[in-house]
Coordinates of C-alpha atoms in Angstrom, one line a residue:
M1 CA -2.6 -8.0 18.9
E2 CA 0.3 -10.2 17.9
T3 CA 0.6 -12.1 14.6
E4 CA 3.5 -14.1 13.0
L5 CA 4.4 -11.0 11.0
S6 CA 4.4 -8.6 14.0
K7 CA 6.6 -11.0 15.9
K8 CA 9.0 -11.2 13.0
L9 CA 9.3 -7.4 12.9
G10 CA 9.5 -7.1 16.7
V11 CA 6.4 -5.0 17.3
E12 CA 3.8 -5.4 20.0
H13 CA 0.7 -4.8 17.9
A14 CA 0.2 -5.7 14.2
I15 CA -0.8 -2.1 13.4
F16 CA 1.1 -0.5 10.5
G17 CA 0.7 3.3 10.3
F18 CA 1.5 5.1 7.1
T19 CA 2.0 8.9 7.4
P20 CA 3.9 11.7 5.7
F21 CA 4.8 13.1 9.2
P22 CA 7.9 11.9 11.0
A23 CA 6.4 12.8 14.4
V24 CA 3.3 10.7 13.7
A25 CA 5.4 7.7 12.4
A26 CA 7.6 7.8 15.5
A27 CA 4.7 8.0 17.8
I28 CA 3.0 5.0 16.2
T29 CA 6.2 3.0 16.7
R30 CA 6.6 4.2 20.3
A31 CA 3.0 3.1 20.9
G32 CA 3.8 -0.4 19.9
G33 CA 2.9 -0.4 16.3
F34 CA 5.0 0.0 13.1
G35 CA 5.4 3.5 11.8
V36 CA 5.9 3.9 8.1
L37 CA 7.1 7.3 6.9
G38 CA 6.0 8.4 3.4
A39 CA 8.9 9.7 1.3
V40 CA 7.1 11.1 -1.8
R41 CA 7.3 14.7 -0.6
Y42 CA 11.1 14.6 -0.2
T43 CA 12.7 15.9 -3.3
A44 CA 16.2 16.5 -1.8
P45 CA 18.1 13.7 -0.1
D46 CA 19.3 15.9 2.7
E47 CA 15.7 16.6 3.7
L48 CA 14.9 12.9 4.0
A49 CA 18.2 12.3 5.9
R50 CA 17.3 15.1 8.3
D51 CA 13.9 13.5 9.1
L52 CA 15.3 9.9 9.3
D53 CA 17.9 11.2 11.8
W54 CA 15.0 12.6 13.8
M55 CA 13.1 9.3 13.5
A56 CA 16.1 7.3 14.8
E57 CA 16.3 9.6 17.8
H58 CA 12.6 9.4 18.7
T59 CA 11.6 5.7 18.1
D60 CA 13.3 4.3 21.3
G61 CA 15.2 1.7 19.2
K62 CA 11.9 0.2 17.9
P63 CA 11.4 -0.7 14.2
Y64 CA 10.0 1.6 11.5
G65 CA 9.8 1.7 7.7
L66 CA 9.7 3.9 4.7
D67 CA 7.1 4.2 1.9
V68 CA 8.2 5.3 -1.6
V69 CA 6.4 5.8 -4.9
M70 CA 8.3 4.1 -7.6
P71 CA 7.2 2.5 -10.9
A72 CA 8.1 -1.2 -11.5
K73 CA 9.5 -0.4 -14.9
K74 CA 12.6 1.7 -15.1
V75 CA 12.5 4.8 -17.3
E76 CA 15.9 6.0 -18.5
G77 CA 16.9 9.5 -19.3
V78 CA 13.6 11.3 -18.6
T79 CA 13.9 14.5 -16.6
E80 CA 11.2 16.5 -14.8
A81 CA 11.7 19.2 -17.5
D82 CA 11.0 16.7 -20.2
V83 CA 7.7 15.7 -18.6
E84 CA 6.7 19.3 -17.9
A85 CA 7.1 20.0 -21.7
M86 CA 4.4 17.4 -22.4
I87 CA 1.7 19.4 -20.6
P88 CA -0.8 21.0 -23.1
E89 CA -1.2 24.8 -22.8
G90 CA -5.0 24.3 -22.7
H91 CA -4.7 22.5 -19.4
R92 CA -2.4 25.2 -18.0
R93 CA -5.1 27.8 -18.9
Y94 CA -7.8 25.7 -17.3
V95 CA -5.8 25.7 -14.0
E96 CA -5.4 29.5 -14.1
E97 CA -9.1 30.0 -15.0
T98 CA -10.2 27.8 -12.1
L99 CA -7.9 29.6 -9.6
A100 CA -9.0 33.0 -10.9
K101 CA -12.7 32.1 -10.5
H102 CA -12.1 31.6 -6.8
G103 CA -9.7 34.5 -6.4
V104 CA -6.7 32.5 -5.4
P105 CA -3.6 34.8 -5.1
E106 CA -0.3 34.1 -6.8
L107 CA 2.7 32.9 -4.8
A108 CA 5.1 35.6 -3.8
E109 CA 7.8 36.4 -6.4
G110 CA 10.6 33.8 -6.3
E111 CA 8.5 31.5 -4.0
A112 CA 8.7 27.9 -5.2
S113 CA 5.8 25.5 -5.1
G114 CA 6.0 23.5 -1.9
W115 CA 4.2 20.5 -3.3
R116 CA 5.6 18.4 -6.1
I117 CA 4.7 14.9 -7.2
T118 CA 8.3 14.0 -8.1
G119 CA 8.9 11.0 -5.9
W120 CA 7.7 8.7 -8.7
M121 CA 10.6 9.7 -10.8
E122 CA 13.4 7.1 -11.1
E123 CA 16.2 9.5 -10.1
V124 CA 14.3 11.0 -7.1
A125 CA 13.1 7.6 -5.8
R126 CA 16.6 6.0 -6.1
N127 CA 18.2 9.0 -4.3
Q128 CA 15.7 8.4 -1.5
L129 CA 16.8 4.8 -1.3
D130 CA 20.5 5.7 -1.2
V131 CA 19.7 7.7 1.9
A132 CA 17.2 5.2 3.5
F133 CA 19.5 2.2 3.4
D134 CA 22.0 4.1 5.6
Y135 CA 19.3 3.9 8.4
P136 CA 18.0 1.0 10.3
I137 CA 14.7 0.8 8.5
K138 CA 13.0 -2.6 8.7
L139 CA 10.5 -2.3 5.8
L140 CA 10.4 -0.7 2.4
A141 CA 6.9 -0.2 1.0
N142 CA 6.0 0.9 -2.5
A143 CA 2.7 2.6 -3.2
L144 CA 2.8 1.9 -6.9
G145 CA 3.1 -1.9 -6.6
S146 CA 6.3 -3.9 -6.9
P147 CA 9.5 -1.8 -7.2
P148 CA 12.1 -2.7 -9.8
A149 CA 13.8 -6.1 -9.3
D150 CA 17.2 -4.5 -8.4
V151 CA 15.5 -2.5 -5.7
V152 CA 13.9 -5.6 -4.2
A153 CA 17.3 -7.3 -4.2
R154 CA 19.0 -4.4 -2.7
A155 CA 16.5 -4.2 0.1
H156 CA 16.9 -7.9 0.9
D157 CA 20.7 -7.5 0.9
H158 CA 20.2 -4.9 3.7
G159 CA 17.9 -7.2 5.6
V160 CA 14.9 -5.0 4.8
L161 CA 11.5 -6.6 4.0
V162 CA 9.6 -5.2 0.9
A163 CA 5.9 -4.5 0.9
A164 CA 3.7 -3.5 -2.1
L165 CA 0.1 -2.3 -2.3
A166 CA -2.4 -4.2 -4.3
G167 CA -6.0 -3.4 -5.3
S168 CA -6.8 -6.8 -6.8
A169 CA -5.8 -10.5 -6.5
R170 CA -4.1 -10.2 -9.9
H171 CA -1.9 -7.4 -8.7
A172 CA -1.1 -9.3 -5.6
R173 CA 0.0 -12.4 -7.6
H174 CA 2.4 -10.2 -9.6
H175 CA 3.9 -8.9 -6.4
A176 CA 4.5 -12.4 -5.1
E177 CA 6.2 -13.4 -8.4
A178 CA 8.4 -10.3 -8.0
G179 CA 9.7 -11.5 -4.7
I180 CA 7.7 -9.1 -2.5
D181 CA 7.6 -10.1 1.2
I182 CA 4.3 -8.5 2.3
V183 CA 1.2 -7.6 0.3
V184 CA -0.9 -4.7 1.4
A185 CA -4.5 -5.4 0.2
Q186 CA -5.9 -1.9 -0.1
G187 CA -9.6 -1.7 -0.7
Y188 CA -11.7 0.9 -2.5
E189 CA -12.4 2.8 0.8
A190 CA -8.8 3.9 1.2
G191 CA -7.4 7.4 0.9
G192 CA -5.0 8.2 -2.0
H193 CA -4.5 5.8 -4.9
T194 CA -6.9 3.0 -4.7
G195 CA -8.7 0.4 -6.9
E196 CA -12.3 -0.5 -7.3
I197 CA -12.7 -3.5 -4.9
A198 CA -13.9 -3.1 -1.4
S199 CA -11.8 -4.3 1.5
M200 CA -14.2 -7.0 2.7
V201 CA -14.0 -8.7 -0.7
L202 CA -10.4 -7.9 -1.5
V203 CA -8.6 -9.1 1.6
P204 CA -9.6 -12.7 1.6
E205 CA -9.1 -12.9 -2.2
V206 CA -5.5 -11.6 -1.8
V207 CA -4.8 -13.9 1.2
D208 CA -5.8 -16.9 -0.9
A209 CA -3.9 -15.6 -4.0
V210 CA -0.5 -15.1 -2.3
H211 CA -0.6 -17.8 0.5
P212 CA 1.7 -18.2 2.4
L213 CA 2.9 -14.6 2.1
P214 CA 1.6 -12.3 4.8
V215 CA -1.1 -9.8 3.9
L216 CA -2.0 -6.5 5.6
A217 CA -5.6 -5.3 5.4
A218 CA -6.0 -1.7 4.3
G219 CA -8.7 0.7 3.2
G220 CA -11.2 2.5 5.4
I221 CA -9.8 1.0 8.6
G222 CA -9.9 3.2 11.7
S223 CA -11.2 1.1 14.6
G224 CA -10.1 -2.0 16.5
E225 CA -13.2 -3.8 15.4
Q226 CA -12.2 -3.3 11.8
I227 CA -8.7 -4.6 12.6
A228 CA -10.2 -7.7 14.2
A229 CA -12.3 -8.2 11.0
G230 CA -9.2 -7.9 8.8
L231 CA -7.4 -10.6 10.9
A232 CA -10.5 -12.8 10.8
L233 CA -10.3 -12.6 7.0
G234 CA -6.8 -13.9 7.0
A235 CA -4.6 -10.8 7.2
Q236 CA -1.6 -10.7 9.6
G237 CA -2.1 -7.0 10.4
A238 CA -3.7 -3.8 9.4
W239 CA -2.4 -0.8 7.4
L240 CA -3.9 2.5 8.5
G241 CA -3.2 5.9 6.9
S242 CA -6.1 8.4 7.0
I243 CA -6.9 8.1 10.7
W244 CA -3.6 9.8 11.7
L245 CA -4.3 13.0 9.7
T246 CA -6.2 14.6 12.6
T247 CA -3.8 13.5 15.4
E248 CA -2.1 16.2 17.4
E249 CA 1.3 15.2 16.0
A250 CA 0.2 15.6 12.4
D251 CA 1.4 18.8 10.7
L252 CA -1.1 19.8 8.0
H253 CA -0.1 23.5 8.2
S254 CA -3.8 24.4 7.9
R255 CA -6.4 24.7 10.7
A256 CA -9.0 25.1 7.9
L257 CA -8.1 21.8 6.4
T258 CA -8.1 20.1 9.8
A259 CA -11.6 21.6 10.4
K260 CA -12.8 20.2 7.1
L261 CA -11.6 16.7 7.9
L262 CA -13.2 16.8 11.4
A263 CA -16.5 17.9 9.9
A264 CA -16.6 15.5 6.9
G265 CA -18.7 12.4 6.7
S266 CA -17.8 9.1 5.1
G267 CA -19.7 10.2 2.0
D268 CA -17.7 13.4 1.6
T269 CA -14.9 11.9 -0.4
V270 CA -14.5 11.2 -4.1
R271 CA -12.2 8.9 -6.1
S272 CA -10.8 11.4 -8.6
R273 CA -7.8 11.8 -10.9
A274 CA -7.6 15.5 -10.1
L275 CA -4.5 15.3 -7.9
T276 CA -2.1 12.9 -9.7
G277 CA -3.7 11.6 -12.8
K278 CA -4.5 8.2 -11.2
P279 CA -7.7 7.5 -9.3
A280 CA -7.1 8.7 -5.7
R281 CA -9.7 9.1 -3.0
Q282 CA -9.7 12.6 -1.4
L283 CA -12.1 15.1 0.0
R284 CA -14.6 16.2 -2.6
T285 CA -14.2 19.9 -3.3
E286 CA -14.9 22.4 -6.0
W287 CA -11.4 21.6 -7.3
T288 CA -12.2 17.9 -7.8
D289 CA -15.6 18.8 -9.3
A290 CA -13.8 21.1 -11.8
W291 CA -11.6 18.3 -13.0
D292 CA -14.4 15.8 -13.1
D293 CA -16.7 18.2 -15.0
P294 CA -17.3 16.8 -18.6
S295 CA -17.1 20.4 -19.9
G296 CA -13.5 20.7 -18.8
P297 CA -10.4 19.4 -20.5
G298 CA -10.2 16.3 -18.3
T299 CA -7.2 15.1 -16.3
L300 CA -3.8 14.1 -17.7
P301 CA -2.1 10.8 -17.0
M302 CA 0.3 10.4 -14.2
P303 CA 2.8 12.1 -13.7
L304 CA 1.6 15.0 -16.0
Q305 CA -1.4 15.9 -13.8
G306 CA 0.6 16.1 -10.6
L307 CA 3.2 18.4 -12.2
L308 CA 0.4 20.5 -13.8
V309 CA -1.4 21.2 -10.5
A310 CA 1.6 21.4 -8.2
E311 CA 1.7 25.1 -7.9
A312 CA -2.0 25.5 -7.8
V313 CA -2.3 23.1 -4.9
S314 CA 0.4 25.0 -3.1
R315 CA -1.5 28.3 -3.6
I316 CA -4.8 26.8 -2.5
Q317 CA -3.2 25.4 0.7
K318 CA -1.2 28.5 1.5
Y319 CA -4.1 30.9 1.2
E320 CA -6.6 28.3 2.6
I321 CA -9.2 28.7 -0.1
G322 CA -12.1 26.8 1.5
P323 CA -14.1 25.6 -1.5
L324 CA -10.9 24.2 -3.1
L325 CA -9.1 23.0 -0.1
G326 CA -8.7 19.3 0.2
T327 CA -6.4 16.3 0.8
P328 CA -6.3 12.6 0.1
V329 CA -8.3 10.8 2.8
G330 CA -10.3 7.6 3.0
Q331 CA -13.9 7.0 3.8
I332 CA -12.9 6.5 7.5
V333 CA -12.9 10.3 7.7
G334 CA -16.5 10.0 9.1
R335 CA -15.0 8.6 12.3
M336 CA -12.3 11.3 12.5
T337 CA -14.4 13.7 14.7
S338 CA -11.8 15.1 17.2
E339 CA -8.1 15.8 17.4
R340 CA -6.4 13.3 19.6
S341 CA -2.8 12.2 20.2
V342 CA -1.4 9.2 18.4
Q343 CA -1.3 7.3 21.7
A344 CA -5.0 8.0 22.3
V345 CA -5.9 6.7 18.9
F346 CA -3.8 3.7 19.5
D347 CA -5.5 3.0 22.9
D348 CA -8.9 3.3 21.2
L349 CA -7.7 0.8 18.5
T350 CA -6.5 -1.8 21.0
R351 CA -9.7 -1.4 23.2
G352 CA -11.9 -1.9 20.1
F353 CA -9.9 -4.9 19.1
E354 CA -10.4 -6.5 22.6
R355 CA -14.1 -5.8 22.5
A356 CA -14.4 -7.5 19.1
V357 CA -12.4 -10.5 20.2
D358 CA -14.4 -10.8 23.4
R359 CA -17.7 -10.6 21.4
L360 CA -16.6 -13.4 19.1
I361 CA -15.5 -15.6 22.0
R362 CA -18.9 -15.2 23.6
I363 CA -20.6 -16.1 20.3
A364 CA -18.3 -19.1 19.7
G365 CA -18.9 -20.2 23.3
R366 CA -22.7 -20.1 22.9
S367 CA -22.4 -21.9 19.6
S368 CA -20.3 -24.7 21.1
R369 CA -22.8 -25.2 24.0
S370 CA -25.7 -25.4 21.6

């Protein structure tokens, strides 16, 4: 499953695996793909350094990358406290009322929220990069599109390629103009922040829009046949995220959440602003229903919503409140029916790819004879 891009990065298979778990990212890289560690949950530089140390020791010298969440436009002098002060009291009351309705206990006295959407902030993201460029990362990806121009230049100075996610051909062209090296065309089916165009339509549009830049197909991909389809549409690889959530190496800290993922069908997700303020695909729960309810106050824009619900999400996860318990995940969740190792998933992907290619060769052979 080699492409020009995979050869350039020195990986055996053009499978790029995004994950917040270092053990999963390292296992993807060891299996012959390209593991990409999500950095948004790291608020302290030493925490990221610790896990990048671990990655360096467990990737057998093979390449891996880092994914940050960083706005293209720099915002000066805004602190997390400044943003917190913008949250209306009515929204805070709605959070507490919703939690009380489901009997969600408080965190212990002095216990801090373990979940904060702060990686978007200029200071946090730049601190992450100060750490990351001390490690042999080969790719810097940004989930919010093109990072600031000075970050792109800094990455290139370190010999690091820069990738940016795009939900439309227009976004993709902006990335190309910003000097991005790789565009990830992420379709509507994807987990997390995603646009409104399905992958089958989006990928060829982006390929045409940014040619000759390499494009990765993303969104609802979890089989080798789908990877083959992405390459047939002109992509030079596939970007997979959700499929790794139920691997044995993943650390969701919740058997109840893993069970919900394994039981969910492809129709059990919703594209909601409940988590961060931007449309993000996630498991549909009574929590997402509450925020999408017209009788409620509605969600706040990013990053206010993420800061508003941070403690609530931590409480829901800690006490495993079933009706409210969810996570970002794509429509591929319907295929995630058992816990397997990353290697087992990888083996299934490569076998499926081979089946798809063999099928196309047979079809092409019959067509040429006719």
